[in-house]
């Protein structure tokens, strides 16, 4: 069944269609909320609020084909509001979990790559929420400037400005780290 | 340009690595479903039913409370927050509905007289005392069947919280093994929540086959035909309003549900 057909049925109150759409988008939504809020339990709350709003307000969606953009708009705005209330920093234990996660690095090149990734991740986390939100949507979700502007309800110029500020701040953070060689274009 | 692309790719990879292993927890969906239910309860249209001379069955959306049976517990009314969008639209979802219900119940996808499955819903009902405080809750499976050009028929199943005691002579009875099926016809007067009873209403309420149900938008009088039985601790009811079905036809439908026909 196509997504449009699922959305049509959802608008008629079909719970199974809602469940299928949730399964399809739950992790993408969670990742976006997590990167914006920097808080895992909080990002689950954001996803919860988002899908409850999706169920309650789905009849307000005009174009069935626009479900994903509409859902993401709800999510991003909810995450943004949630993230504003909370600290930008991850709890120490979450940072340690991240640091300990997964891969074993054997070569010096891999060790450097890992350090570099951690520095970039830390720099993104340290961005103010306005800038961090556009970085997540632009770099991670690969939305266009115009799409991000629609999601956030701001002008395209505002998105460009926030991206520019974010790049500048990232560059500042990374060049202040002695181990980091930055060749980031502005 | 190439450096810009490398930079973009690098940030994307770093952020993807941040999300590595981050997945929705198992109970997130349960929390979402619960919150949806709560939101609907707040916004929904609350239905309330008199418990005078009842209770063995209540039907979501139809406001039915069957007559002819006294309740011996403490509740004096029942209420629910039916919300049709919660309904399952496929009979194959019976297992999901039963999980929601907490037990399995007898049911059929269609009846030999042409009634076919349309939707099913699990409603939560609340028994309330005279001051409106909840004294218990129970869940009820409610399956709706349709036949072209005819009124709908519902099959309901619930585990009774209060012990039902029959106080009136049934319209008809059929014995199937050790299970007794009762057929009754009851006149229902559906009224708005603020409706004031008339003298005629007061007089009618003395009858065994008349009841008032609060919660509708306007005053409406309908005849309900219903067959009831108990099996394995579950109370079942097949009913509908202004049906053209005879008692025997409804008994046959009940036997199809029981699996004896």
XYZ file of C-alpha atoms in Angstrom, chain B residues 84-177:
94
model
C -14.932 5.481 16.450
C -11.576 6.301 14.820
C -10.083 3.791 17.269
C -12.020 1.015 15.594
C -10.329 -1.882 13.830
C -11.531 -2.089 10.251
C -10.430 -5.629 9.468
C -11.659 -8.805 11.104
C -8.092 -10.111 10.943
C -7.328 -7.609 13.721
C -9.419 -9.628 16.179
C -6.199 -10.823 17.854
C -5.110 -7.205 18.430
C -8.520 -6.335 19.846
C -8.386 -9.366 22.131
C -4.941 -8.360 23.390
C -6.413 -4.944 24.165
C -9.352 -6.653 25.841
C -7.120 -8.959 27.860
C -8.795 -12.224 26.908
C -10.185 -14.096 23.921
C -13.852 -14.022 23.031
C -16.126 -15.904 20.636
C -16.803 -14.043 17.396
C -17.479 -14.614 13.708
C -16.570 -12.697 10.574
C -20.040 -13.094 9.044
C -23.390 -14.717 9.730
C -25.196 -17.129 7.445
C -28.119 -14.675 7.165
C -25.886 -12.197 5.353
C -24.681 -9.922 8.150
C -20.970 -9.208 7.624
C -18.193 -7.690 9.717
C -17.793 -3.913 9.443
C -15.636 -2.817 12.380
C -14.730 -3.617 15.970
C -13.665 -1.562 18.915
C -12.615 -2.145 22.502
C -14.270 0.340 24.816
C -13.526 1.038 28.425
C -16.604 1.497 30.564
C -16.789 3.008 33.984
C -19.313 2.138 36.685
C -20.114 5.201 38.775
C -21.848 5.709 42.098
C -24.548 8.300 42.772
C -22.021 11.083 43.112
C -20.315 10.213 39.846
C -17.254 8.586 41.378
C -15.816 5.611 39.526
C -16.348 2.354 41.406
C -14.966 0.075 38.695
C -14.029 -0.104 35.049
C -14.265 -2.873 32.499
C -13.443 -3.356 28.857
C -15.891 -4.469 26.246
C -15.380 -5.849 22.765
C -17.969 -4.423 20.379
C -18.210 -5.777 16.833
C -20.568 -4.206 14.306
C -22.082 -6.183 11.434
C -24.008 -4.841 8.456
C -26.439 -6.211 5.908
C -27.530 -4.247 2.871
C -30.569 -2.103 3.527
C -30.849 -3.233 7.158
C -30.066 -1.759 10.550
C -26.702 -2.711 12.022
C -26.279 -5.568 14.457
C -23.700 -5.567 17.246
C -22.023 -8.386 19.098
C -20.550 -7.403 22.451
C -18.490 -9.359 24.958
C -17.305 -8.389 28.405
C -16.406 -9.923 31.725
C -19.101 -8.648 34.105
C -17.890 -6.811 37.180
C -21.272 -6.904 38.875
C -23.408 -10.012 39.179
C -26.386 -9.655 36.874
C -29.711 -10.902 38.226
C -32.600 -11.310 35.837
C -35.838 -9.833 37.146
C -38.228 -10.082 34.263
C -39.726 -12.809 32.142
C -37.766 -13.070 28.893
C -39.473 -12.609 25.544
C -38.120 -16.015 24.488
C -35.578 -18.592 25.655
C -33.407 -21.185 23.910
C -31.344 -23.763 25.728
C -28.050 -24.807 24.106
C -26.402 -27.470 26.262
